[in-house]
JSON list of C-alpha atoms in Angstrom, two decimals:
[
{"chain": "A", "resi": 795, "resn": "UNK", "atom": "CA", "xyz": [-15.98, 29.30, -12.57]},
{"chain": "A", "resi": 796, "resn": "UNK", "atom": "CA", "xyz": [-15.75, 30.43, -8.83]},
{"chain": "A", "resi": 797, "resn": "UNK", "atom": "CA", "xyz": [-13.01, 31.26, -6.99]},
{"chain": "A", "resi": 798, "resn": "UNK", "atom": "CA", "xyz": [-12.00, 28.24, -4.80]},
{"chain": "A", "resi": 799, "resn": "UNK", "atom": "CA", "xyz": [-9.23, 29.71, -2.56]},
{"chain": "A", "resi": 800, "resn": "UNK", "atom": "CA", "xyz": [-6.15, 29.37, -4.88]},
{"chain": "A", "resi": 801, "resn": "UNK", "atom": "CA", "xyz": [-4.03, 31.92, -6.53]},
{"chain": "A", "resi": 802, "resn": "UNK", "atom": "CA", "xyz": [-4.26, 31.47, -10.33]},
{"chain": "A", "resi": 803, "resn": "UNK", "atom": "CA", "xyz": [-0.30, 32.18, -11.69]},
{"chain": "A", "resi": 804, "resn": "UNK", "atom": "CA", "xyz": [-0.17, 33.09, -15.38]},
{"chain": "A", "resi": 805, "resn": "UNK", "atom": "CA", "xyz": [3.15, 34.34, -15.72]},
{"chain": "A", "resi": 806, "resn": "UNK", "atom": "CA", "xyz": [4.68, 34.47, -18.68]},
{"chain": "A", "resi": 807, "resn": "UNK", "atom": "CA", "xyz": [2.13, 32.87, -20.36]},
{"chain": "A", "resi": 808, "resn": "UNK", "atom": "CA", "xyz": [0.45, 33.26, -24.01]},
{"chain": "A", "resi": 809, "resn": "UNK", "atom": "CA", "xyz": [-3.12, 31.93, -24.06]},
{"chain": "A", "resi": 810, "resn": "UNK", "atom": "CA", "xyz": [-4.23, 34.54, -26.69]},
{"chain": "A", "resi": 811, "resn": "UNK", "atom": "CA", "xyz": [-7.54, 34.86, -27.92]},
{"chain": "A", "resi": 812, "resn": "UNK", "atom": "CA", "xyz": [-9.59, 33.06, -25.15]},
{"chain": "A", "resi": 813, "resn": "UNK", "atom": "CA", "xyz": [-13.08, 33.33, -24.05]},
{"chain": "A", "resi": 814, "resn": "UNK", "atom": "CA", "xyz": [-12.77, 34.20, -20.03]},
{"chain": "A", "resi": 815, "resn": "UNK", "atom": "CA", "xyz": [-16.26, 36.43, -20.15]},
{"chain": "A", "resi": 816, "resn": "UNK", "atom": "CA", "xyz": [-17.84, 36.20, -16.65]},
{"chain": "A", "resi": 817, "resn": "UNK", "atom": "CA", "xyz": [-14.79, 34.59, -14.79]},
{"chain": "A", "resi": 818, "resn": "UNK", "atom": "CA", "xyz": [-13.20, 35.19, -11.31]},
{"chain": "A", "resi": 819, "resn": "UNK", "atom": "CA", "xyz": [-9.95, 36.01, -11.63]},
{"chain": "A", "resi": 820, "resn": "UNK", "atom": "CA", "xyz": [-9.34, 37.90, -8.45]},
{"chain": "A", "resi": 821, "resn": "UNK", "atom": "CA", "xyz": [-5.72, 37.92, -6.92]},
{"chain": "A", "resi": 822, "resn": "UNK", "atom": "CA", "xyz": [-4.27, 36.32, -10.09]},
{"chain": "A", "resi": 823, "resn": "UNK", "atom": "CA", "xyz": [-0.78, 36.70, -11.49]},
{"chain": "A", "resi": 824, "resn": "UNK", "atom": "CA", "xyz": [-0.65, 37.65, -15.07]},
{"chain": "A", "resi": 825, "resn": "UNK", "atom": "CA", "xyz": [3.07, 39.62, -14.71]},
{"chain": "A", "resi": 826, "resn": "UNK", "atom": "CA", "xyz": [4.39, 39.04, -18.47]},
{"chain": "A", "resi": 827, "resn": "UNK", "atom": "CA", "xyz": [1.82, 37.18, -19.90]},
{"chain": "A", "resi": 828, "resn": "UNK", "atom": "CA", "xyz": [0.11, 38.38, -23.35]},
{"chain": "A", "resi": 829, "resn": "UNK", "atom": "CA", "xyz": [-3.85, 37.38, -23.44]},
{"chain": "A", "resi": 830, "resn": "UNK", "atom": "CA", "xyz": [-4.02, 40.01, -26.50]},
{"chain": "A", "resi": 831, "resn": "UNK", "atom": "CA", "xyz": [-7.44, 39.50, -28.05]},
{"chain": "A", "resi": 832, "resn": "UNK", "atom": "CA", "xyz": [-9.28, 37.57, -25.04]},
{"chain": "A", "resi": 833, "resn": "UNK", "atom": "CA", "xyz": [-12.70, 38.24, -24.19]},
{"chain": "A", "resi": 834, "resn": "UNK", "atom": "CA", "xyz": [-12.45, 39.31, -20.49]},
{"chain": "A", "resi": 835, "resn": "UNK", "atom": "CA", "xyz": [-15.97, 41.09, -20.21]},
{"chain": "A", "resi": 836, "resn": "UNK", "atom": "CA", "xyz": [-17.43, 41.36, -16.71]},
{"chain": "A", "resi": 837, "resn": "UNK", "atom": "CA", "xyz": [-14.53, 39.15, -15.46]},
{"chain": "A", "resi": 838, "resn": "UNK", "atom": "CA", "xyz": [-13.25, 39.84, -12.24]},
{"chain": "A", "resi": 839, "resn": "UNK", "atom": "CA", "xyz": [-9.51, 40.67, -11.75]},
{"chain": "A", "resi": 840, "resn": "UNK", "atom": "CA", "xyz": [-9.52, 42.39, -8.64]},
{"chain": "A", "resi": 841, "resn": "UNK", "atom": "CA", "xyz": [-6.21, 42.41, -7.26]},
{"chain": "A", "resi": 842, "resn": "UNK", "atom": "CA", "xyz": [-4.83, 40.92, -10.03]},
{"chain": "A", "resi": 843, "resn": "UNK", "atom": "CA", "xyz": [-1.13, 41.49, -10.72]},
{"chain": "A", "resi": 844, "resn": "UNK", "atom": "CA", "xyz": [-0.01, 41.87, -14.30]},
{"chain": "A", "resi": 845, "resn": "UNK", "atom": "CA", "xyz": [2.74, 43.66, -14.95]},
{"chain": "A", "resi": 846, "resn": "UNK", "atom": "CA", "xyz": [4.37, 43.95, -17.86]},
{"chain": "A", "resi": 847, "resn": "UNK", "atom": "CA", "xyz": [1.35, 42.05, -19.51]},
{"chain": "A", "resi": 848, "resn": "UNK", "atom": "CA", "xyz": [0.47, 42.62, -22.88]},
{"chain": "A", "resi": 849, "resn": "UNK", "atom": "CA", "xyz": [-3.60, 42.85, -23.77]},
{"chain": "A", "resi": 850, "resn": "UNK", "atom": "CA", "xyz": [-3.86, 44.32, -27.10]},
{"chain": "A", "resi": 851, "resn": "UNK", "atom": "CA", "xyz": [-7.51, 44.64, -28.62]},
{"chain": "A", "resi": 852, "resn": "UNK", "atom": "CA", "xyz": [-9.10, 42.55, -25.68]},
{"chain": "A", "resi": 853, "resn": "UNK", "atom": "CA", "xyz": [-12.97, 43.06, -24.84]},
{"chain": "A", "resi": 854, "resn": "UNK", "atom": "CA", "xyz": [-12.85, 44.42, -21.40]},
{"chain": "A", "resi": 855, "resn": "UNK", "atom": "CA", "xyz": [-16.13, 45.65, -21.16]},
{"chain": "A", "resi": 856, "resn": "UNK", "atom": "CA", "xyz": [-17.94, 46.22, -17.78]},
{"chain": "A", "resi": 857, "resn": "UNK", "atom": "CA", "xyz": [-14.30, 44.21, -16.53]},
{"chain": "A", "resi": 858, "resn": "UNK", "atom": "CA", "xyz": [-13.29, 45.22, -12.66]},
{"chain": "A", "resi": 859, "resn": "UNK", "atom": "CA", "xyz": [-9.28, 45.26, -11.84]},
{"chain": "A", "resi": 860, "resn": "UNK", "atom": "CA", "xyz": [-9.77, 47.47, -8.69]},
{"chain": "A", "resi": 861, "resn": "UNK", "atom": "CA", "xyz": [-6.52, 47.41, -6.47]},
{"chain": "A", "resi": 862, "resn": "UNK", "atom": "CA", "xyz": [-4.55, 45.59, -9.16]},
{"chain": "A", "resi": 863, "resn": "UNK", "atom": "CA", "xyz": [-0.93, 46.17, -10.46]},
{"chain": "A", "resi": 864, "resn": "UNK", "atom": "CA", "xyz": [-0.81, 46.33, -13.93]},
{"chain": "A", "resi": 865, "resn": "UNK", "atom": "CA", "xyz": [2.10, 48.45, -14.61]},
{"chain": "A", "resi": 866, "resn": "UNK", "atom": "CA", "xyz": [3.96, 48.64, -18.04]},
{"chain": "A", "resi": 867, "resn": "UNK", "atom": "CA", "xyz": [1.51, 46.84, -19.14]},
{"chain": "A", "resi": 868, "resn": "UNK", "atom": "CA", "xyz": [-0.41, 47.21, -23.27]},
{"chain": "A", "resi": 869, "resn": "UNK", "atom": "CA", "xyz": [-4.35, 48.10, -23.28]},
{"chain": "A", "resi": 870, "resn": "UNK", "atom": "CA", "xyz": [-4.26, 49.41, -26.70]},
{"chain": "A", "resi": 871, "resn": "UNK", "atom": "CA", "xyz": [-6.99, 49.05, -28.85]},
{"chain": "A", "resi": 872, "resn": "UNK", "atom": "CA", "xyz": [-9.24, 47.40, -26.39]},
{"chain": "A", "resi": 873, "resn": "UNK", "atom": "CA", "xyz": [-12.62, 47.46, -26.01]},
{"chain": "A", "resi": 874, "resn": "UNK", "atom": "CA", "xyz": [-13.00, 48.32, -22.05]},
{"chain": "A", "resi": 875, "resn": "UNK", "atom": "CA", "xyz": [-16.25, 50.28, -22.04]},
{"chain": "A", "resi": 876, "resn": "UNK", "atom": "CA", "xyz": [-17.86, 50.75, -18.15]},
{"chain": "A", "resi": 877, "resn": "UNK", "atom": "CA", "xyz": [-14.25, 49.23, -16.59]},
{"chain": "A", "resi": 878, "resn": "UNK", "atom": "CA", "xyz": [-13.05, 49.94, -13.17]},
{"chain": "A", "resi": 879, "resn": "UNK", "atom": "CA", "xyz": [-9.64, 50.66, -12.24]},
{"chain": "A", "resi": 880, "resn": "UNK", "atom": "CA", "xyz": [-10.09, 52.10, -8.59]},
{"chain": "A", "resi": 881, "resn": "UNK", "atom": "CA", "xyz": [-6.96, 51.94, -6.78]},
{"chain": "A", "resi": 882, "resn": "UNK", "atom": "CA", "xyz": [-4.98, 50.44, -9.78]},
{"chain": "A", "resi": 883, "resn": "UNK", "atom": "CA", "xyz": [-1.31, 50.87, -10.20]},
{"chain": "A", "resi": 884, "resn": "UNK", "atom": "CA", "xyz": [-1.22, 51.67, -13.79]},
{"chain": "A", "resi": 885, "resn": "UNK", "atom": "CA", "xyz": [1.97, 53.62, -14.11]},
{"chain": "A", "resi": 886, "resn": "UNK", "atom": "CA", "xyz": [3.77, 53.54, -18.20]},
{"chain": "A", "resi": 887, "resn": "UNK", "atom": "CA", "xyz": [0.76, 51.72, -19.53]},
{"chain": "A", "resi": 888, "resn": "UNK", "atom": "CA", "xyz": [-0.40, 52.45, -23.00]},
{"chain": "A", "resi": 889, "resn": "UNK", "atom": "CA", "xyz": [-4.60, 52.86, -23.46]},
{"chain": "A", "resi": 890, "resn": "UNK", "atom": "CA", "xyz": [-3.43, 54.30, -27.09]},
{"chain": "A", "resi": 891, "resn": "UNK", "atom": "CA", "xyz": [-6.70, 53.57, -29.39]},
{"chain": "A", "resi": 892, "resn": "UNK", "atom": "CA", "xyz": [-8.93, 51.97, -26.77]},
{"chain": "A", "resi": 893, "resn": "UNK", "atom": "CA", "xyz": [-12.41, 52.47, -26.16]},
{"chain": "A", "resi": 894, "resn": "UNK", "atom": "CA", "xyz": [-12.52, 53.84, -22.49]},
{"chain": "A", "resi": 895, "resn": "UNK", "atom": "CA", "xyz": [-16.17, 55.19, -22.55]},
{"chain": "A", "resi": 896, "resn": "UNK", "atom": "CA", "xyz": [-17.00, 55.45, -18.74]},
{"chain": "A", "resi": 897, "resn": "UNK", "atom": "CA", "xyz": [-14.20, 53.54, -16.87]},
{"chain": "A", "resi": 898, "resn": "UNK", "atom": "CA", "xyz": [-12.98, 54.96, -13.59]},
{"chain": "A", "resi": 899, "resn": "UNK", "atom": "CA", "xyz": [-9.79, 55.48, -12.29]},
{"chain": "A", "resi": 900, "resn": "UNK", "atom": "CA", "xyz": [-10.33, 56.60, -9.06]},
{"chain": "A", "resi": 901, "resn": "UNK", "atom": "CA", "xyz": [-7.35, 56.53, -6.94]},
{"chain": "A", "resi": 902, "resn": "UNK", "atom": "CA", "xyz": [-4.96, 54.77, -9.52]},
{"chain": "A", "resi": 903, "resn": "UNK", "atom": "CA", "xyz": [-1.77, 55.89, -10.43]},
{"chain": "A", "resi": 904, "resn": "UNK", "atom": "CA", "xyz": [-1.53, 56.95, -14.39]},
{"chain": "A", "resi": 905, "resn": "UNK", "atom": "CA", "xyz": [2.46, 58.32, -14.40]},
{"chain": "A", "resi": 906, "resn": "UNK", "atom": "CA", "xyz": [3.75, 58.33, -17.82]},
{"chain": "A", "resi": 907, "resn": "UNK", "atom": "CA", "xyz": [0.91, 56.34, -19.14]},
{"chain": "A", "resi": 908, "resn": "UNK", "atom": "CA", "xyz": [0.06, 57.06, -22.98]},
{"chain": "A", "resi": 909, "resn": "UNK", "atom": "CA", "xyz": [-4.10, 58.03, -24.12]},
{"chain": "A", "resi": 910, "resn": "UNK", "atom": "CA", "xyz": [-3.33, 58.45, -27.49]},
{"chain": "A", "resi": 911, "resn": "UNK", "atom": "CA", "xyz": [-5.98, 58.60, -29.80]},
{"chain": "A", "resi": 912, "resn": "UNK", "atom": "CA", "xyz": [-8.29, 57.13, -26.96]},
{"chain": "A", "resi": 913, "resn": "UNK", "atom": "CA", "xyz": [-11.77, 57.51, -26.20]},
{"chain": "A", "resi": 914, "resn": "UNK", "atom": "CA", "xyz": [-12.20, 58.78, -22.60]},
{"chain": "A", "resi": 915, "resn": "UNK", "atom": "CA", "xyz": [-16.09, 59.62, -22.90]},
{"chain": "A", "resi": 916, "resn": "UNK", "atom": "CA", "xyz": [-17.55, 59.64, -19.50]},
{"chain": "A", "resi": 917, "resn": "UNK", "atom": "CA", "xyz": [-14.57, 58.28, -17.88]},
{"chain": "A", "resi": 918, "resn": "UNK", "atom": "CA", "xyz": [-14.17, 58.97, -14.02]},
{"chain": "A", "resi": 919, "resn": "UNK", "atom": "CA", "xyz": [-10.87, 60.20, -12.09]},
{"chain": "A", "resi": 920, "resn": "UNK", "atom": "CA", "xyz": [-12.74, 61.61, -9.56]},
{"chain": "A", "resi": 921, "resn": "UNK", "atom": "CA", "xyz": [-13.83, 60.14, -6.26]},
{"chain": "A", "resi": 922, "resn": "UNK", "atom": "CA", "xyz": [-17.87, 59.84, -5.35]},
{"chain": "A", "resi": 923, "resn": "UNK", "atom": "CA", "xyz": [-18.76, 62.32, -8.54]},
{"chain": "A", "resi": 924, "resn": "UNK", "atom": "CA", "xyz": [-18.06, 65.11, -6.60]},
{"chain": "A", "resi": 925, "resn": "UNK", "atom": "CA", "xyz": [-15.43, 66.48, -8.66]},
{"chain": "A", "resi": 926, "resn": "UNK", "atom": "CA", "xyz": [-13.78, 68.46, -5.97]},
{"chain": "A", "resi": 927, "resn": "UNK", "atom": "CA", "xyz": [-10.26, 69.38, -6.73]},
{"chain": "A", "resi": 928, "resn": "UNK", "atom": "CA", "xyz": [-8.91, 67.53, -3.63]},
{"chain": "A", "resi": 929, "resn": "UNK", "atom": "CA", "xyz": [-10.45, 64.05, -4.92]},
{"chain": "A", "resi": 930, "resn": "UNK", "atom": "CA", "xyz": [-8.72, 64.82, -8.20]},
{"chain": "A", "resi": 931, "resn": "UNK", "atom": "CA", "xyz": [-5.58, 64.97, -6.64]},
{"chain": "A", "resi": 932, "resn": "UNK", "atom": "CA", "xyz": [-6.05, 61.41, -6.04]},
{"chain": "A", "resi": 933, "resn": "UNK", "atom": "CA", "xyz": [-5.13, 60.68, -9.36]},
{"chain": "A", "resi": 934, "resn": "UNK", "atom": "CA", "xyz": [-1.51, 60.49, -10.67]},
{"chain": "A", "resi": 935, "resn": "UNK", "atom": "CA", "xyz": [-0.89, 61.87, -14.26]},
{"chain": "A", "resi": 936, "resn": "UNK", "atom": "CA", "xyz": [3.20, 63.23, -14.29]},
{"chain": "A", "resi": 937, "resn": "UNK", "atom": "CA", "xyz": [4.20, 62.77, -17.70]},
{"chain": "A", "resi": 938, "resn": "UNK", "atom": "CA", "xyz": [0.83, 61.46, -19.06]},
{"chain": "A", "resi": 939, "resn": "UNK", "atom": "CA", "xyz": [0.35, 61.50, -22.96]},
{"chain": "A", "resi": 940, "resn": "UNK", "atom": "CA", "xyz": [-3.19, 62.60, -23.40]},
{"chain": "A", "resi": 941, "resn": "UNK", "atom": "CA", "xyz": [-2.84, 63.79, -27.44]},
{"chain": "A", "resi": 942, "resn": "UNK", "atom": "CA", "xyz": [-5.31, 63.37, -29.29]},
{"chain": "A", "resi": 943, "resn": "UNK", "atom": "CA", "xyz": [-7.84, 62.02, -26.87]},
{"chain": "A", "resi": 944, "resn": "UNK", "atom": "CA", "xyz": [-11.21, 62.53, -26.69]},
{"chain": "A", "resi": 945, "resn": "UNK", "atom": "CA", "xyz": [-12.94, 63.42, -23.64]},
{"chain": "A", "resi": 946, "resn": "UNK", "atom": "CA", "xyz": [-16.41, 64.95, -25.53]}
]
């Protein structure tokens, strides 16, 4: 599927389970909808907008939702190895008992998101890999649950 111009609007909606591996999904709407359990590998959602959406236990992996606006949004228990989130608003979201080997989150906003239980092998919140302290400030984490994850 390529993108054709339009602005895909899936508010509100509940097409759980689907196969959307591969697809362009760039500058879609997905405020309120619940796609928990889709395949979304190597889709692109750049500057997406989902809010409020729910994605419980979907296959992210290798995914890109740089510059998106997912906000209060559910990522638990998904599978979302090699994901980007560079510039993502992901304030109150809850990654509690996903797989988050070597995403990046450069430059997104994590306020009062929840890690619990979470695998955050080889994940990025640093800018270029330089791992300077003033890149890290780039990254928002006030009021940030991070128990129990693992970062090893």
């Amino acid at each position: 599927m390529r993108n054709v111009g339009f602005q895909l609007d899936l508010s509100d909606c509940n097409p759980q389970g689907l196969n959307l591996e591969g697809l362009e999904f760039g500058r879609a709407i997905f405020s309120g909808s619940c796609l928990d359990g889709s395949n979304l590998r190597h889709s692109n959602l750049n500057d997406a907008v989902g809010g409020k959406s729910s994605l419980i236990g979907c296959d992210l992996e290798g995914a890109t939702l740089n510059e998106g606006y997912f906000y209060e949004s559910n990522f638990s228990f998904c599978w979302a190895n090699d994901v980007t989130f560079e510039g993502t608003m992901l304030s109150n979201v809850d990654f509690s008992g996903s797989n988050l080997a070597g995403v990046t989150f450069t430059d997104s906003s994590l306020n009062e998101s929840q890690f619990l239980g979470a695998n955050l092998y080889r994940a990025g919140f640093f800018g270029n890999e330089s791992h300077s302290g003033e890149e890290f400030r780039t990254i928002l984490f006030g009021r940030t649950d991070l128990f129990q994850a693992k970062f090893n």
